[in-house]
CSV table of C-alpha atoms in Angstrom, one decimal:
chain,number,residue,atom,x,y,z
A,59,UNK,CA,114.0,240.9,22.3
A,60,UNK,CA,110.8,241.3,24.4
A,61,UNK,CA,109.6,244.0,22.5
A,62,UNK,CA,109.9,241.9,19.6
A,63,UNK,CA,107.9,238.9,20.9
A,64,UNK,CA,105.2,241.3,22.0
A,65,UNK,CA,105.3,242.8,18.3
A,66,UNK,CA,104.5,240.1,17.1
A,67,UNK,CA,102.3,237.9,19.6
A,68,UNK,CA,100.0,241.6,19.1
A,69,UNK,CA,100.2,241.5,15.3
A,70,UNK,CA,99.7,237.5,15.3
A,71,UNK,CA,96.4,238.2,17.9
A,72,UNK,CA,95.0,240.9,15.6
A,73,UNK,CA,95.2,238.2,12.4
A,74,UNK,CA,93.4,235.4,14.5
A,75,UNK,CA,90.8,237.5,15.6
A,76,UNK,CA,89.9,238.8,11.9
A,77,UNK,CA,86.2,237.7,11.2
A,78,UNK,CA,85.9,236.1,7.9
A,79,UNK,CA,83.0,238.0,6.5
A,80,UNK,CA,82.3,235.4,3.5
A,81,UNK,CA,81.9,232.4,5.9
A,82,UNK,CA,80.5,229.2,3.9
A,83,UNK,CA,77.4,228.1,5.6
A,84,UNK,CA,76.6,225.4,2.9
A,85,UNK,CA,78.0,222.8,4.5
A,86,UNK,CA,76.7,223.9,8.8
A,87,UNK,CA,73.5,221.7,9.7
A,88,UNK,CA,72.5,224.1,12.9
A,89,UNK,CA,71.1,222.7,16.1
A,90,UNK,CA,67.3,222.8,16.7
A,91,UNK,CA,66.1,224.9,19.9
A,92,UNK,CA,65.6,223.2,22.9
A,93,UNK,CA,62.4,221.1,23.2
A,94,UNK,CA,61.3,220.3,27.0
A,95,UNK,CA,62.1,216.8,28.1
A,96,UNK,CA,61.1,215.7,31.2
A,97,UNK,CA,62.4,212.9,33.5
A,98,UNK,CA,59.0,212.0,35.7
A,99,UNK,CA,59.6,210.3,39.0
A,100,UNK,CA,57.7,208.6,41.2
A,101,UNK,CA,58.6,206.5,44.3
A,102,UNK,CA,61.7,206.3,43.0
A,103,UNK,CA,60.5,205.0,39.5
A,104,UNK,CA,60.5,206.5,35.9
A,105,UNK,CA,57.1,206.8,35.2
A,106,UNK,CA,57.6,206.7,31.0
A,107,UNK,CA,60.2,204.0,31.4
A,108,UNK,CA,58.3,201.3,33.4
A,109,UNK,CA,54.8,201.9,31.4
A,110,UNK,CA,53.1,203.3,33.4
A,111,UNK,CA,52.1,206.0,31.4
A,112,UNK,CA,52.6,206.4,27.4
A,113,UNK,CA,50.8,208.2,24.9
A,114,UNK,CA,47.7,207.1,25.4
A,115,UNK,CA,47.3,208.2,29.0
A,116,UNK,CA,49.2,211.5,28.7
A,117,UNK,CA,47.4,214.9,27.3
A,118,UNK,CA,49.3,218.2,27.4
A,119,UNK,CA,47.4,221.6,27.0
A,120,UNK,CA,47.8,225.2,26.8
A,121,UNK,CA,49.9,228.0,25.0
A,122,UNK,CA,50.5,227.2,21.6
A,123,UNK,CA,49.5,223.6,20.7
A,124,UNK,CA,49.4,223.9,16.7
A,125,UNK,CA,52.5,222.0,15.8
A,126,UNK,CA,53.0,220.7,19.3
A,127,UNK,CA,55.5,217.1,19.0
A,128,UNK,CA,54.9,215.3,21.9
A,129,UNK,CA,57.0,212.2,22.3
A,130,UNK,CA,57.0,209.8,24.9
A,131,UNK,CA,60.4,207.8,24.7
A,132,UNK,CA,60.5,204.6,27.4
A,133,UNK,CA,63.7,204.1,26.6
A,134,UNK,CA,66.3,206.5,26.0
A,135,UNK,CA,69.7,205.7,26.5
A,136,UNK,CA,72.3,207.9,29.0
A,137,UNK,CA,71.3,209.8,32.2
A,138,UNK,CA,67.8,208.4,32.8
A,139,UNK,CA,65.4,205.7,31.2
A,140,UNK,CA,62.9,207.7,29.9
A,141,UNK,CA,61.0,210.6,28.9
A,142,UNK,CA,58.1,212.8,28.0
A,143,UNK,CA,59.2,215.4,25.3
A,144,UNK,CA,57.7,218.2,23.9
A,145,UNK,CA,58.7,220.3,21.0
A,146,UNK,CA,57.5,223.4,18.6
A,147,UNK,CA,59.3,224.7,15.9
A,148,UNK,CA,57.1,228.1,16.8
A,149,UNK,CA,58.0,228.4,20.0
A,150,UNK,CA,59.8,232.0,20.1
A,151,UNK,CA,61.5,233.7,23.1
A,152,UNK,CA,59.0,234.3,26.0
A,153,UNK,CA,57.2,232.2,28.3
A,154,UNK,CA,54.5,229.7,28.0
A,155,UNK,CA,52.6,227.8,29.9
A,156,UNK,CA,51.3,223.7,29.3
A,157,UNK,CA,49.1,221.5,31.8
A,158,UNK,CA,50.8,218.1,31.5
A,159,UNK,CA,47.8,215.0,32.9
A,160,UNK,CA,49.4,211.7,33.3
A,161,UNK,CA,45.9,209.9,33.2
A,162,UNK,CA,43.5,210.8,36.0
A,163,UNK,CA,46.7,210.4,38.5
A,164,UNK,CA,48.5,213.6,38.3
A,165,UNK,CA,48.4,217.2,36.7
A,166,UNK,CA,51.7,219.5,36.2
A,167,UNK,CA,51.7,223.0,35.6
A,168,UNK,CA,54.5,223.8,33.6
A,169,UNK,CA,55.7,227.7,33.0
A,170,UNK,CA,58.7,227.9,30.5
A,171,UNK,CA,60.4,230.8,29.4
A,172,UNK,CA,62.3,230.7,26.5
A,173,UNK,CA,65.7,233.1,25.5
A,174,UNK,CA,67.6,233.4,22.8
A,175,UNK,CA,71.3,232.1,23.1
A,176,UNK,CA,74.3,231.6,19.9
A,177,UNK,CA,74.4,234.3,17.8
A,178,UNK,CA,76.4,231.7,15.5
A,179,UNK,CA,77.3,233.6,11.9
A,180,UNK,CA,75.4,230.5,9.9
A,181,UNK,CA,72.9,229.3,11.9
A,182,UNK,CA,71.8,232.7,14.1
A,183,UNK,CA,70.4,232.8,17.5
A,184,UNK,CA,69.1,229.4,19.2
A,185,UNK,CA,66.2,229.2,21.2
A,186,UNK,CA,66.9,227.6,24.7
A,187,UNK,CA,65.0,227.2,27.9
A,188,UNK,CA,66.0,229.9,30.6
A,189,UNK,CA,63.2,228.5,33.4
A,190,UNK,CA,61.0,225.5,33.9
A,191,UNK,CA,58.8,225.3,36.6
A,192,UNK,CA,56.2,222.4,37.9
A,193,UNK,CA,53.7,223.8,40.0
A,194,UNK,CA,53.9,222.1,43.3
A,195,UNK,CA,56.4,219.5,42.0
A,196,UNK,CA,60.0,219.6,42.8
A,197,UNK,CA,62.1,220.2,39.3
A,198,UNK,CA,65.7,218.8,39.9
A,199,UNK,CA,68.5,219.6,36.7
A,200,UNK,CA,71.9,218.6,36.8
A,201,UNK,CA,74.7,220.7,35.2
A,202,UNK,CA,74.2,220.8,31.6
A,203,UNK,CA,71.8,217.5,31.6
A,204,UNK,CA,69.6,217.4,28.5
A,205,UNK,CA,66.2,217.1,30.2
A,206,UNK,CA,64.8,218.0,33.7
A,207,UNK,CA,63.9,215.9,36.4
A,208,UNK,CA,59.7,216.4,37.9
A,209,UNK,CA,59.2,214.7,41.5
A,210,UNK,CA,56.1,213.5,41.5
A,211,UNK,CA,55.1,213.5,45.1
């Protein structure tokens, strides 16, 4: 009778793991790659959420700025209140470095490195941060949180 089950639970394993070579993507909408979004604290405050800075007082420069999104959002809902995203549908695995100036007040060196993560059979590999540093600035980011955190002090 055991030998049976095992028959079985083996045969009924080797038909669930099958891979359906003719798998209908039509109908898949695939995630975008990461963009960086950036929590930026100061004193305990969210710098983007409490207006102090907005687009017209931040500039970012550096590697690849053609096609370069940057979004300020004051007030995002969730985790934290607001935040400074950037985005590039170019961006390909490697790293890259931006200078982020919040006016005249402060300047953050950010080095990301991209990787490729997914693999998915519709959508392929996913681009997705691997490392973001700040500089001099403390980078905080909380298990599987959507943006990091940048102490400004």
């Amino acid at each position: 009778m055991l030998r049976k089950s095992l028959i079985v639970i083996l045969v009924y394993s080797i038909l669930l793991s099958c891979k359906d070579e003719n798998d209908d993507c039509s109908l898949v909408l695939c995630a975008p790659g990461d963009a960086i979004r950036l929590e930026l604290i100061n004193n305990d405050a969210n710098v983007i959420s409490n207006g102090t800075y907005d687009e017209t007082n931040i500039s970012v420069d550096g590697d690849v700025l053609e096609n370069l999104q940057i979004r300020v959002l004051p007030n995002v809902q969730g985790a934290t209140s607001g935040l400074l995203e950037l985005n590039n549908f170019d961006w390909r695995p490697g790293e890259y470095a931006y200078t982020v100036a919040l006016g005249n007040d402060w300047l953050i060196d950010l080095l990301v490195t991209f990787g490729l993560a997914g693999n998915d059979p519709c959508c392929g590999d996913r681009i997705i941060i691997t490392r973001l540093s700040a500089g001099n600035f403390t980078v905080e980011q909380l298990p599987n949180p959507s943006f990091y955190t940048i102490i400004l002090e």
